[in-house]
Amino acid sequence: MGGRPSLSSRPSPGRRTAPRLIATDLDGTLLRNDKTVSDRTIAALAAAEAAGIDVFFVTGRPARWMDVVSEHVHGHGLAICANGAAVVDLHAGRRVIRVRELARPDALAVARALRAAAPGVSFAVERTGGIHYEPGYPSFPQDPGASYAPVEELLADGPEGHHAEPVVKLLAHHPTEDPDAFLTLGRKAAGSHAEFTRSSPSALLEISGRGVSKASTLALACEERGIAPDEVVAFGDMPNDLAMLTWAGTSYAMANAHPEVLLSTTHTTASNEDDGVATIIESFL
């Protein structure tokens, strides 16, 4: 890693030769604040693919929320979703082709530990087929068909319905905790059972299976393609991007990134509102 980057919105120079693979987060990074992809960014992604560079969207989003970028992935058509827990084929209707699940016993152990450590916490269970909530959890408007039950029931084994689908993430929300303090608390209380991260401005923990992260799943994809970390350029803005950004040979924090991300990357670029990803892609093409 390099030293402390400039916190201005001016992109730092970074590499001048094209990488073999670009890995980019979506929300707060590639997408503008209104959740659209700018024309400039669409053109830059297409130019990268035309130059023979693999582009991977690497996001905390579930597969069903990938329609915003489904038309803008070329070549392999794959995306890494749910913070590395799922690999999705965007050319095949967002079909999940690889799952790195959170084991139910670990998820239950995490829920019990967080309940003891942070009274008032509520949970949601993200499975490959959709999300399911505890009563009181602030549900997402994009998922109106979700079911509601205590987390112990949501995590129960079953031969049919959503209980048969792999768990890709456990989500834990607290109404009053500081987001970063809640992340530290979660790791201290139950870090031996799962991976903890966050990407929301609220106190919302995203909990995956042990060893599952954006970085570890991206590393698998690169290994399959014979691509080394120093041939990868990565972009991100939040703590759930940190593992990927420190794994990649060249990393860029968005100007709007979390302070820890700004301190941990080798370079900075303009904000998501100012096409920071496109700016860097254009510079090495």
JSON list of N, CA, C and O in Angstrom, two decimals, residues 181-233:
[
{"chain": "A", "resi": 181, "resn": "ALA", "atom": "N", "xyz": [-18.68, 1.67, 15.08]},
{"chain": "A", "resi": 181, "resn": "ALA", "atom": "CA", "xyz": [-18.59, 1.02, 16.39]},
{"chain": "A", "resi": 181, "resn": "ALA", "atom": "C", "xyz": [-19.35, -0.29, 16.39]},
{"chain": "A", "resi": 181, "resn": "ALA", "atom": "O", "xyz": [-18.92, -1.27, 17.02]},
{"chain": "A", "resi": 182, "resn": "PHE", "atom": "N", "xyz": [-20.47, -0.34, 15.68]},
{"chain": "A", "resi": 182, "resn": "PHE", "atom": "CA", "xyz": [-21.25, -1.58, 15.60]},
{"chain": "A", "resi": 182, "resn": "PHE", "atom": "C", "xyz": [-20.47, -2.66, 14.86]},
{"chain": "A", "resi": 182, "resn": "PHE", "atom": "O", "xyz": [-20.51, -3.84, 15.22]},
{"chain": "A", "resi": 183, "resn": "LEU", "atom": "N", "xyz": [-19.73, -2.26, 13.83]},
{"chain": "A", "resi": 183, "resn": "LEU", "atom": "CA", "xyz": [-18.90, -3.23, 13.11]},
{"chain": "A", "resi": 183, "resn": "LEU", "atom": "C", "xyz": [-17.82, -3.80, 14.03]},
{"chain": "A", "resi": 183, "resn": "LEU", "atom": "O", "xyz": [-17.60, -5.02, 14.06]},
{"chain": "A", "resi": 184, "resn": "THR", "atom": "N", "xyz": [-17.18, -2.95, 14.77]},
{"chain": "A", "resi": 184, "resn": "THR", "atom": "CA", "xyz": [-16.16, -3.40, 15.72]},
{"chain": "A", "resi": 184, "resn": "THR", "atom": "C", "xyz": [-16.76, -4.33, 16.76]},
{"chain": "A", "resi": 184, "resn": "THR", "atom": "O", "xyz": [-16.19, -5.38, 17.10]},
{"chain": "A", "resi": 185, "resn": "LEU", "atom": "N", "xyz": [-17.93, -3.97, 17.27]},
{"chain": "A", "resi": 185, "resn": "LEU", "atom": "CA", "xyz": [-18.62, -4.80, 18.26]},
{"chain": "A", "resi": 185, "resn": "LEU", "atom": "C", "xyz": [-18.98, -6.16, 17.69]},
{"chain": "A", "resi": 185, "resn": "LEU", "atom": "O", "xyz": [-18.79, -7.20, 18.35]},
{"chain": "A", "resi": 186, "resn": "GLY", "atom": "N", "xyz": [-19.50, -6.18, 16.45]},
{"chain": "A", "resi": 186, "resn": "GLY", "atom": "CA", "xyz": [-19.88, -7.44, 15.84]},
{"chain": "A", "resi": 186, "resn": "GLY", "atom": "C", "xyz": [-18.71, -8.38, 15.67]},
{"chain": "A", "resi": 186, "resn": "GLY", "atom": "O", "xyz": [-18.79, -9.58, 15.97]},
{"chain": "A", "resi": 187, "resn": "ARG", "atom": "N", "xyz": [-17.58, -7.83, 15.21]},
{"chain": "A", "resi": 187, "resn": "ARG", "atom": "CA", "xyz": [-16.39, -8.66, 15.03]},
{"chain": "A", "resi": 187, "resn": "ARG", "atom": "C", "xyz": [-15.88, -9.20, 16.35]},
{"chain": "A", "resi": 187, "resn": "ARG", "atom": "O", "xyz": [-15.43, -10.35, 16.45]},
{"chain": "A", "resi": 188, "resn": "LYS", "atom": "N", "xyz": [-15.94, -8.38, 17.38]},
{"chain": "A", "resi": 188, "resn": "LYS", "atom": "CA", "xyz": [-15.47, -8.82, 18.70]},
{"chain": "A", "resi": 188, "resn": "LYS", "atom": "C", "xyz": [-16.39, -9.90, 19.26]},
{"chain": "A", "resi": 188, "resn": "LYS", "atom": "O", "xyz": [-15.93, -10.88, 19.87]},
{"chain": "A", "resi": 189, "resn": "ALA", "atom": "N", "xyz": [-17.70, -9.74, 19.08]},
{"chain": "A", "resi": 189, "resn": "ALA", "atom": "CA", "xyz": [-18.66, -10.67, 19.67]},
{"chain": "A", "resi": 189, "resn": "ALA", "atom": "C", "xyz": [-18.75, -12.00, 18.94]},
{"chain": "A", "resi": 189, "resn": "ALA", "atom": "O", "xyz": [-18.97, -13.04, 19.57]},
{"chain": "A", "resi": 190, "resn": "ALA", "atom": "N", "xyz": [-18.57, -11.99, 17.61]},
{"chain": "A", "resi": 190, "resn": "ALA", "atom": "CA", "xyz": [-18.83, -13.22, 16.85]},
{"chain": "A", "resi": 190, "resn": "ALA", "atom": "C", "xyz": [-17.93, -13.40, 15.65]},
{"chain": "A", "resi": 190, "resn": "ALA", "atom": "O", "xyz": [-18.25, -14.15, 14.73]},
{"chain": "A", "resi": 191, "resn": "GLY", "atom": "N", "xyz": [-16.78, -12.75, 15.64]},
{"chain": "A", "resi": 191, "resn": "GLY", "atom": "CA", "xyz": [-15.90, -12.82, 14.48]},
{"chain": "A", "resi": 191, "resn": "GLY", "atom": "C", "xyz": [-15.34, -14.20, 14.21]},
{"chain": "A", "resi": 191, "resn": "GLY", "atom": "O", "xyz": [-14.87, -14.46, 13.09]},
{"chain": "A", "resi": 192, "resn": "SER", "atom": "N", "xyz": [-15.37, -15.09, 15.17]},
{"chain": "A", "resi": 192, "resn": "SER", "atom": "CA", "xyz": [-14.88, -16.45, 14.94]},
{"chain": "A", "resi": 192, "resn": "SER", "atom": "C", "xyz": [-15.85, -17.28, 14.11]},
{"chain": "A", "resi": 192, "resn": "SER", "atom": "O", "xyz": [-15.49, -18.35, 13.62]},
{"chain": "A", "resi": 193, "resn": "HIS", "atom": "N", "xyz": [-17.08, -16.81, 13.95]},
{"chain": "A", "resi": 193, "resn": "HIS", "atom": "CA", "xyz": [-18.10, -17.58, 13.24]},
{"chain": "A", "resi": 193, "resn": "HIS", "atom": "C", "xyz": [-18.33, -17.10, 11.80]},
{"chain": "A", "resi": 193, "resn": "HIS", "atom": "O", "xyz": [-18.92, -17.84, 11.00]},
{"chain": "A", "resi": 194, "resn": "ALA", "atom": "N", "xyz": [-17.91, -15.87, 11.46]},
{"chain": "A", "resi": 194, "resn": "ALA", "atom": "CA", "xyz": [-18.28, -15.32, 10.16]},
{"chain": "A", "resi": 194, "resn": "ALA", "atom": "C", "xyz": [-17.41, -14.10, 9.85]},
{"chain": "A", "resi": 194, "resn": "ALA", "atom": "O", "xyz": [-16.64, -13.64, 10.70]},
{"chain": "A", "resi": 195, "resn": "GLU", "atom": "N", "xyz": [-17.56, -13.60, 8.62]},
{"chain": "A", "resi": 195, "resn": "GLU", "atom": "CA", "xyz": [-16.92, -12.36, 8.19]},
{"chain": "A", "resi": 195, "resn": "GLU", "atom": "C", "xyz": [-17.91, -11.21, 8.35]},
{"chain": "A", "resi": 195, "resn": "GLU", "atom": "O", "xyz": [-19.06, -11.31, 7.93]},
{"chain": "A", "resi": 196, "resn": "PHE", "atom": "N", "xyz": [-17.45, -10.11, 8.94]},
{"chain": "A", "resi": 196, "resn": "PHE", "atom": "CA", "xyz": [-18.30, -8.95, 9.18]},
{"chain": "A", "resi": 196, "resn": "PHE", "atom": "C", "xyz": [-17.80, -7.76, 8.37]},
{"chain": "A", "resi": 196, "resn": "PHE", "atom": "O", "xyz": [-16.59, -7.49, 8.32]},
{"chain": "A", "resi": 197, "resn": "THR", "atom": "N", "xyz": [-18.72, -7.03, 7.75]},
{"chain": "A", "resi": 197, "resn": "THR", "atom": "CA", "xyz": [-18.37, -5.79, 7.07]},
{"chain": "A", "resi": 197, "resn": "THR", "atom": "C", "xyz": [-19.59, -4.89, 7.04]},
{"chain": "A", "resi": 197, "resn": "THR", "atom": "O", "xyz": [-20.64, -5.23, 7.59]},
{"chain": "A", "resi": 198, "resn": "ARG", "atom": "N", "xyz": [-19.46, -3.75, 6.38]},
{"chain": "A", "resi": 198, "resn": "ARG", "atom": "CA", "xyz": [-20.59, -2.82, 6.26]},
{"chain": "A", "resi": 198, "resn": "ARG", "atom": "C", "xyz": [-20.40, -1.95, 5.03]},
{"chain": "A", "resi": 198, "resn": "ARG", "atom": "O", "xyz": [-19.27, -1.69, 4.59]},
{"chain": "A", "resi": 199, "resn": "SER", "atom": "N", "xyz": [-21.53, -1.48, 4.46]},
{"chain": "A", "resi": 199, "resn": "SER", "atom": "CA", "xyz": [-21.48, -0.55, 3.34]},
{"chain": "A", "resi": 199, "resn": "SER", "atom": "C", "xyz": [-22.58, 0.50, 3.41]},
{"chain": "A", "resi": 199, "resn": "SER", "atom": "O", "xyz": [-22.62, 1.39, 2.58]},
{"chain": "A", "resi": 200, "resn": "SER", "atom": "N", "xyz": [-23.43, 0.40, 4.41]},
{"chain": "A", "resi": 200, "resn": "SER", "atom": "CA", "xyz": [-24.56, 1.32, 4.56]},
{"chain": "A", "resi": 200, "resn": "SER", "atom": "C", "xyz": [-24.18, 2.49, 5.46]},
{"chain": "A", "resi": 200, "resn": "SER", "atom": "O", "xyz": [-23.34, 2.33, 6.35]},
{"chain": "A", "resi": 201, "resn": "PRO", "atom": "N", "xyz": [-24.79, 3.66, 5.28]},
{"chain": "A", "resi": 201, "resn": "PRO", "atom": "CA", "xyz": [-24.55, 4.76, 6.21]},
{"chain": "A", "resi": 201, "resn": "PRO", "atom": "C", "xyz": [-25.16, 4.54, 7.58]},
{"chain": "A", "resi": 201, "resn": "PRO", "atom": "O", "xyz": [-24.82, 5.22, 8.54]},
{"chain": "A", "resi": 202, "resn": "SER", "atom": "N", "xyz": [-26.06, 3.56, 7.70]},
{"chain": "A", "resi": 202, "resn": "SER", "atom": "CA", "xyz": [-26.67, 3.23, 8.98]},
{"chain": "A", "resi": 202, "resn": "SER", "atom": "C", "xyz": [-25.91, 2.08, 9.64]},
{"chain": "A", "resi": 202, "resn": "SER", "atom": "O", "xyz": [-24.98, 1.51, 9.07]},
{"chain": "A", "resi": 203, "resn": "ALA", "atom": "N", "xyz": [-26.31, 1.75, 10.87]},
{"chain": "A", "resi": 203, "resn": "ALA", "atom": "CA", "xyz": [-25.67, 0.65, 11.60]},
{"chain": "A", "resi": 203, "resn": "ALA", "atom": "C", "xyz": [-26.23, -0.67, 11.09]},
{"chain": "A", "resi": 203, "resn": "ALA", "atom": "O", "xyz": [-27.11, -1.29, 11.68]},
{"chain": "A", "resi": 204, "resn": "LEU", "atom": "N", "xyz": [-25.71, -1.11, 9.95]},
{"chain": "A", "resi": 204, "resn": "LEU", "atom": "CA", "xyz": [-26.17, -2.33, 9.28]},
{"chain": "A", "resi": 204, "resn": "LEU", "atom": "C", "xyz": [-24.96, -3.20, 8.95]},
{"chain": "A", "resi": 204, "resn": "LEU", "atom": "O", "xyz": [-24.12, -2.83, 8.12]},
{"chain": "A", "resi": 205, "resn": "LEU", "atom": "N", "xyz": [-24.86, -4.34, 9.62]},
{"chain": "A", "resi": 205, "resn": "LEU", "atom": "CA", "xyz": [-23.76, -5.26, 9.39]},
{"chain": "A", "resi": 205, "resn": "LEU", "atom": "C", "xyz": [-24.13, -6.26, 8.31]},
{"chain": "A", "resi": 205, "resn": "LEU", "atom": "O", "xyz": [-25.26, -6.77, 8.27]},
{"chain": "A", "resi": 206, "resn": "GLU", "atom": "N", "xyz": [-23.17, -6.56, 7.44]},
{"chain": "A", "resi": 206, "resn": "GLU", "atom": "CA", "xyz": [-23.33, -7.57, 6.40]},
{"chain": "A", "resi": 206, "resn": "GLU", "atom": "C", "xyz": [-22.40, -8.73, 6.76]},
{"chain": "A", "resi": 206, "resn": "GLU", "atom": "O", "xyz": [-21.19, -8.56, 6.83]},
{"chain": "A", "resi": 207, "resn": "ILE", "atom": "N", "xyz": [-22.98, -9.89, 6.99]},
{"chain": "A", "resi": 207, "resn": "ILE", "atom": "CA", "xyz": [-22.27, -11.01, 7.61]},
{"chain": "A", "resi": 207, "resn": "ILE", "atom": "C", "xyz": [-22.25, -12.18, 6.64]},
{"chain": "A", "resi": 207, "resn": "ILE", "atom": "O", "xyz": [-23.30, -12.65, 6.20]},
{"chain": "A", "resi": 208, "resn": "SER", "atom": "N", "xyz": [-21.05, -12.65, 6.30]},
{"chain": "A", "resi": 208, "resn": "SER", "atom": "CA", "xyz": [-20.86, -13.73, 5.33]},
{"chain": "A", "resi": 208, "resn": "SER", "atom": "C", "xyz": [-20.14, -14.90, 5.98]},
{"chain": "A", "resi": 208, "resn": "SER", "atom": "O", "xyz": [-19.65, -14.81, 7.11]},
{"chain": "A", "resi": 209, "resn": "GLY", "atom": "N", "xyz": [-20.06, -15.99, 5.24]},
{"chain": "A", "resi": 209, "resn": "GLY", "atom": "CA", "xyz": [-19.35, -17.16, 5.72]},
{"chain": "A", "resi": 209, "resn": "GLY", "atom": "C", "xyz": [-17.88, -16.87, 5.95]},
{"chain": "A", "resi": 209, "resn": "GLY", "atom": "O", "xyz": [-17.30, -15.97, 5.35]},
{"chain": "A", "resi": 210, "resn": "ARG", "atom": "N", "xyz": [-17.26, -17.67, 6.81]},
{"chain": "A", "resi": 210, "resn": "ARG", "atom": "CA", "xyz": [-15.85, -17.47, 7.11]},
{"chain": "A", "resi": 210, "resn": "ARG", "atom": "C", "xyz": [-15.00, -17.56, 5.83]},
{"chain": "A", "resi": 210, "resn": "ARG", "atom": "O", "xyz": [-15.14, -18.48, 5.04]},
{"chain": "A", "resi": 211, "resn": "GLY", "atom": "N", "xyz": [-14.16, -16.58, 5.65]},
{"chain": "A", "resi": 211, "resn": "GLY", "atom": "CA", "xyz": [-13.29, -16.53, 4.48]},
{"chain": "A", "resi": 211, "resn": "GLY", "atom": "C", "xyz": [-13.93, -15.97, 3.23]},
{"chain": "A", "resi": 211, "resn": "GLY", "atom": "O", "xyz": [-13.28, -15.87, 2.19]},
{"chain": "A", "resi": 212, "resn": "VAL", "atom": "N", "xyz": [-15.20, -15.59, 3.30]},
{"chain": "A", "resi": 212, "resn": "VAL", "atom": "CA", "xyz": [-15.91, -15.07, 2.13]},
{"chain": "A", "resi": 212, "resn": "VAL", "atom": "C", "xyz": [-15.83, -13.55, 2.12]},
{"chain": "A", "resi": 212, "resn": "VAL", "atom": "O", "xyz": [-16.23, -12.88, 3.08]},
{"chain": "A", "resi": 213, "resn": "SER", "atom": "N", "xyz": [-15.33, -13.00, 1.04]},
{"chain": "A", "resi": 213, "resn": "SER", "atom": "CA", "xyz": [-15.25, -11.55, 0.87]},
{"chain": "A", "resi": 213, "resn": "SER", "atom": "C", "xyz": [-15.20, -11.24, -0.62]},
{"chain": "A", "resi": 213, "resn": "SER", "atom": "O", "xyz": [-15.04, -12.13, -1.46]},
{"chain": "A", "resi": 214, "resn": "LYS", "atom": "N", "xyz": [-15.33, -9.98, -0.93]},
{"chain": "A", "resi": 214, "resn": "LYS", "atom": "CA", "xyz": [-15.14, -9.58, -2.33]},
{"chain": "A", "resi": 214, "resn": "LYS", "atom": "C", "xyz": [-13.76, -10.01, -2.82]},
{"chain": "A", "resi": 214, "resn": "LYS", "atom": "O", "xyz": [-13.61, -10.47, -3.96]},
{"chain": "A", "resi": 215, "resn": "ALA", "atom": "N", "xyz": [-12.76, -9.87, -1.96]},
{"chain": "A", "resi": 215, "resn": "ALA", "atom": "CA", "xyz": [-11.39, -10.19, -2.36]},
{"chain": "A", "resi": 215, "resn": "ALA", "atom": "C", "xyz": [-11.22, -11.67, -2.64]},
{"chain": "A", "resi": 215, "resn": "ALA", "atom": "O", "xyz": [-10.61, -12.06, -3.65]},
{"chain": "A", "resi": 216, "resn": "SER", "atom": "N", "xyz": [-11.72, -12.53, -1.76]},
{"chain": "A", "resi": 216, "resn": "SER", "atom": "CA", "xyz": [-11.45, -13.96, -1.93]},
{"chain": "A", "resi": 216, "resn": "SER", "atom": "C", "xyz": [-12.16, -14.53, -3.15]},
{"chain": "A", "resi": 216, "resn": "SER", "atom": "O", "xyz": [-11.61, -15.40, -3.85]},
{"chain": "A", "resi": 217, "resn": "THR", "atom": "N", "xyz": [-13.35, -14.05, -3.44]},
{"chain": "A", "resi": 217, "resn": "THR", "atom": "CA", "xyz": [-14.06, -14.54, -4.64]},
{"chain": "A", "resi": 217, "resn": "THR", "atom": "C", "xyz": [-13.45, -13.95, -5.90]},
{"chain": "A", "resi": 217, "resn": "THR", "atom": "O", "xyz": [-13.33, -14.64, -6.93]},
{"chain": "A", "resi": 218, "resn": "LEU", "atom": "N", "xyz": [-13.04, -12.69, -5.86]},
{"chain": "A", "resi": 218, "resn": "LEU", "atom": "CA", "xyz": [-12.35, -12.11, -7.00]},
{"chain": "A", "resi": 218, "resn": "LEU", "atom": "C", "xyz": [-11.04, -12.86, -7.25]},
{"chain": "A", "resi": 218, "resn": "LEU", "atom": "O", "xyz": [-10.68, -13.11, -8.41]},
{"chain": "A", "resi": 219, "resn": "ALA", "atom": "N", "xyz": [-10.33, -13.22, -6.19]},
{"chain": "A", "resi": 219, "resn": "ALA", "atom": "CA", "xyz": [-9.08, -13.97, -6.35]},
{"chain": "A", "resi": 219, "resn": "ALA", "atom": "C", "xyz": [-9.31, -15.30, -7.05]},
{"chain": "A", "resi": 219, "resn": "ALA", "atom": "O", "xyz": [-8.52, -15.73, -7.89]},
{"chain": "A", "resi": 220, "resn": "LEU", "atom": "N", "xyz": [-10.42, -15.98, -6.72]},
{"chain": "A", "resi": 220, "resn": "LEU", "atom": "CA", "xyz": [-10.76, -17.23, -7.40]},
{"chain": "A", "resi": 220, "resn": "LEU", "atom": "C", "xyz": [-11.00, -17.00, -8.89]},
{"chain": "A", "resi": 220, "resn": "LEU", "atom": "O", "xyz": [-10.53, -17.77, -9.73]},
{"chain": "A", "resi": 221, "resn": "ALA", "atom": "N", "xyz": [-11.74, -15.93, -9.22]},
{"chain": "A", "resi": 221, "resn": "ALA", "atom": "CA", "xyz": [-12.02, -15.62, -10.62]},
{"chain": "A", "resi": 221, "resn": "ALA", "atom": "C", "xyz": [-10.73, -15.31, -11.37]},
{"chain": "A", "resi": 221, "resn": "ALA", "atom": "O", "xyz": [-10.55, -15.72, -12.53]},
{"chain": "A", "resi": 222, "resn": "CYS", "atom": "N", "xyz": [-9.83, -14.59, -10.72]},
{"chain": "A", "resi": 222, "resn": "CYS", "atom": "CA", "xyz": [-8.56, -14.26, -11.37]},
{"chain": "A", "resi": 222, "resn": "CYS", "atom": "C", "xyz": [-7.68, -15.49, -11.55]},
{"chain": "A", "resi": 222, "resn": "CYS", "atom": "O", "xyz": [-7.03, -15.66, -12.59]},
{"chain": "A", "resi": 223, "resn": "GLU", "atom": "N", "xyz": [-7.66, -16.36, -10.55]},
{"chain": "A", "resi": 223, "resn": "GLU", "atom": "CA", "xyz": [-6.87, -17.58, -10.66]},
{"chain": "A", "resi": 223, "resn": "GLU", "atom": "C", "xyz": [-7.35, -18.43, -11.83]},
{"chain": "A", "resi": 223, "resn": "GLU", "atom": "O", "xyz": [-6.55, -19.01, -12.57]},
{"chain": "A", "resi": 224, "resn": "GLU", "atom": "N", "xyz": [-8.66, -18.50, -12.02]},
{"chain": "A", "resi": 224, "resn": "GLU", "atom": "CA", "xyz": [-9.21, -19.27, -13.14]},
{"chain": "A", "resi": 224, "resn": "GLU", "atom": "C", "xyz": [-8.80, -18.69, -14.48]},
{"chain": "A", "resi": 224, "resn": "GLU", "atom": "O", "xyz": [-8.75, -19.42, -15.48]},
{"chain": "A", "resi": 225, "resn": "ARG", "atom": "N", "xyz": [-8.49, -17.41, -14.51]},
{"chain": "A", "resi": 225, "resn": "ARG", "atom": "CA", "xyz": [-8.11, -16.74, -15.76]},
{"chain": "A", "resi": 225, "resn": "ARG", "atom": "C", "xyz": [-6.61, -16.53, -15.88]},
{"chain": "A", "resi": 225, "resn": "ARG", "atom": "O", "xyz": [-6.15, -15.93, -16.85]},
{"chain": "A", "resi": 226, "resn": "GLY", "atom": "N", "xyz": [-5.85, -16.99, -14.90]},
{"chain": "A", "resi": 226, "resn": "GLY", "atom": "CA", "xyz": [-4.41, -16.80, -14.93]},
{"chain": "A", "resi": 226, "resn": "GLY", "atom": "C", "xyz": [-3.99, -15.36, -14.76]},
{"chain": "A", "resi": 226, "resn": "GLY", "atom": "O", "xyz": [-2.98, -14.93, -15.32]},
{"chain": "A", "resi": 227, "resn": "ILE", "atom": "N", "xyz": [-4.76, -14.61, -13.99]},
{"chain": "A", "resi": 227, "resn": "ILE", "atom": "CA", "xyz": [-4.49, -13.19, -13.77]},
{"chain": "A", "resi": 227, "resn": "ILE", "atom": "C", "xyz": [-3.94, -12.99, -12.37]},
{"chain": "A", "resi": 227, "resn": "ILE", "atom": "O", "xyz": [-4.54, -13.43, -11.38]},
{"chain": "A", "resi": 228, "resn": "ALA", "atom": "N", "xyz": [-2.81, -12.31, -12.27]},
{"chain": "A", "resi": 228, "resn": "ALA", "atom": "CA", "xyz": [-2.17, -12.06, -10.97]},
{"chain": "A", "resi": 228, "resn": "ALA", "atom": "C", "xyz": [-2.74, -10.79, -10.35]},
{"chain": "A", "resi": 228, "resn": "ALA", "atom": "O", "xyz": [-3.26, -9.91, -11.05]},
{"chain": "A", "resi": 229, "resn": "PRO", "atom": "N", "xyz": [-2.64, -10.66, -9.01]},
{"chain": "A", "resi": 229, "resn": "PRO", "atom": "CA", "xyz": [-3.16, -9.45, -8.36]},
{"chain": "A", "resi": 229, "resn": "PRO", "atom": "C", "xyz": [-2.59, -8.16, -8.93]},
{"chain": "A", "resi": 229, "resn": "PRO", "atom": "O", "xyz": [-3.31, -7.16, -9.03]},
{"chain": "A", "resi": 230, "resn": "ASP", "atom": "N", "xyz": [-1.30, -8.17, -9.32]},
{"chain": "A", "resi": 230, "resn": "ASP", "atom": "CA", "xyz": [-0.72, -6.92, -9.82]},
{"chain": "A", "resi": 230, "resn": "ASP", "atom": "C", "xyz": [-1.18, -6.57, -11.23]},
{"chain": "A", "resi": 230, "resn": "ASP", "atom": "O", "xyz": [-0.81, -5.52, -11.76]},
{"chain": "A", "resi": 231, "resn": "GLU", "atom": "N", "xyz": [-2.02, -7.41, -11.82]},
{"chain": "A", "resi": 231, "resn": "GLU", "atom": "CA", "xyz": [-2.62, -7.12, -13.12]},
{"chain": "A", "resi": 231, "resn": "GLU", "atom": "C", "xyz": [-4.07, -6.64, -12.97]},
{"chain": "A", "resi": 231, "resn": "GLU", "atom": "O", "xyz": [-4.80, -6.51, -13.95]},
{"chain": "A", "resi": 232, "resn": "VAL", "atom": "N", "xyz": [-4.47, -6.35, -11.73]},
{"chain": "A", "resi": 232, "resn": "VAL", "atom": "CA", "xyz": [-5.85, -5.96, -11.42]},
{"chain": "A", "resi": 232, "resn": "VAL", "atom": "C", "xyz": [-5.88, -4.53, -10.91]},
{"chain": "A", "resi": 232, "resn": "VAL", "atom": "O", "xyz": [-5.05, -4.11, -10.09]},
{"chain": "A", "resi": 233, "resn": "VAL", "atom": "N", "xyz": [-6.85, -3.75, -11.41]},
{"chain": "A", "resi": 233, "resn": "VAL", "atom": "CA", "xyz": [-7.17, -2.42, -10.87]},
{"chain": "A", "resi": 233, "resn": "VAL", "atom": "C", "xyz": [-8.55, -2.50, -10.23]},
{"chain": "A", "resi": 233, "resn": "VAL", "atom": "O", "xyz": [-9.50, -2.99, -10.85]}
]
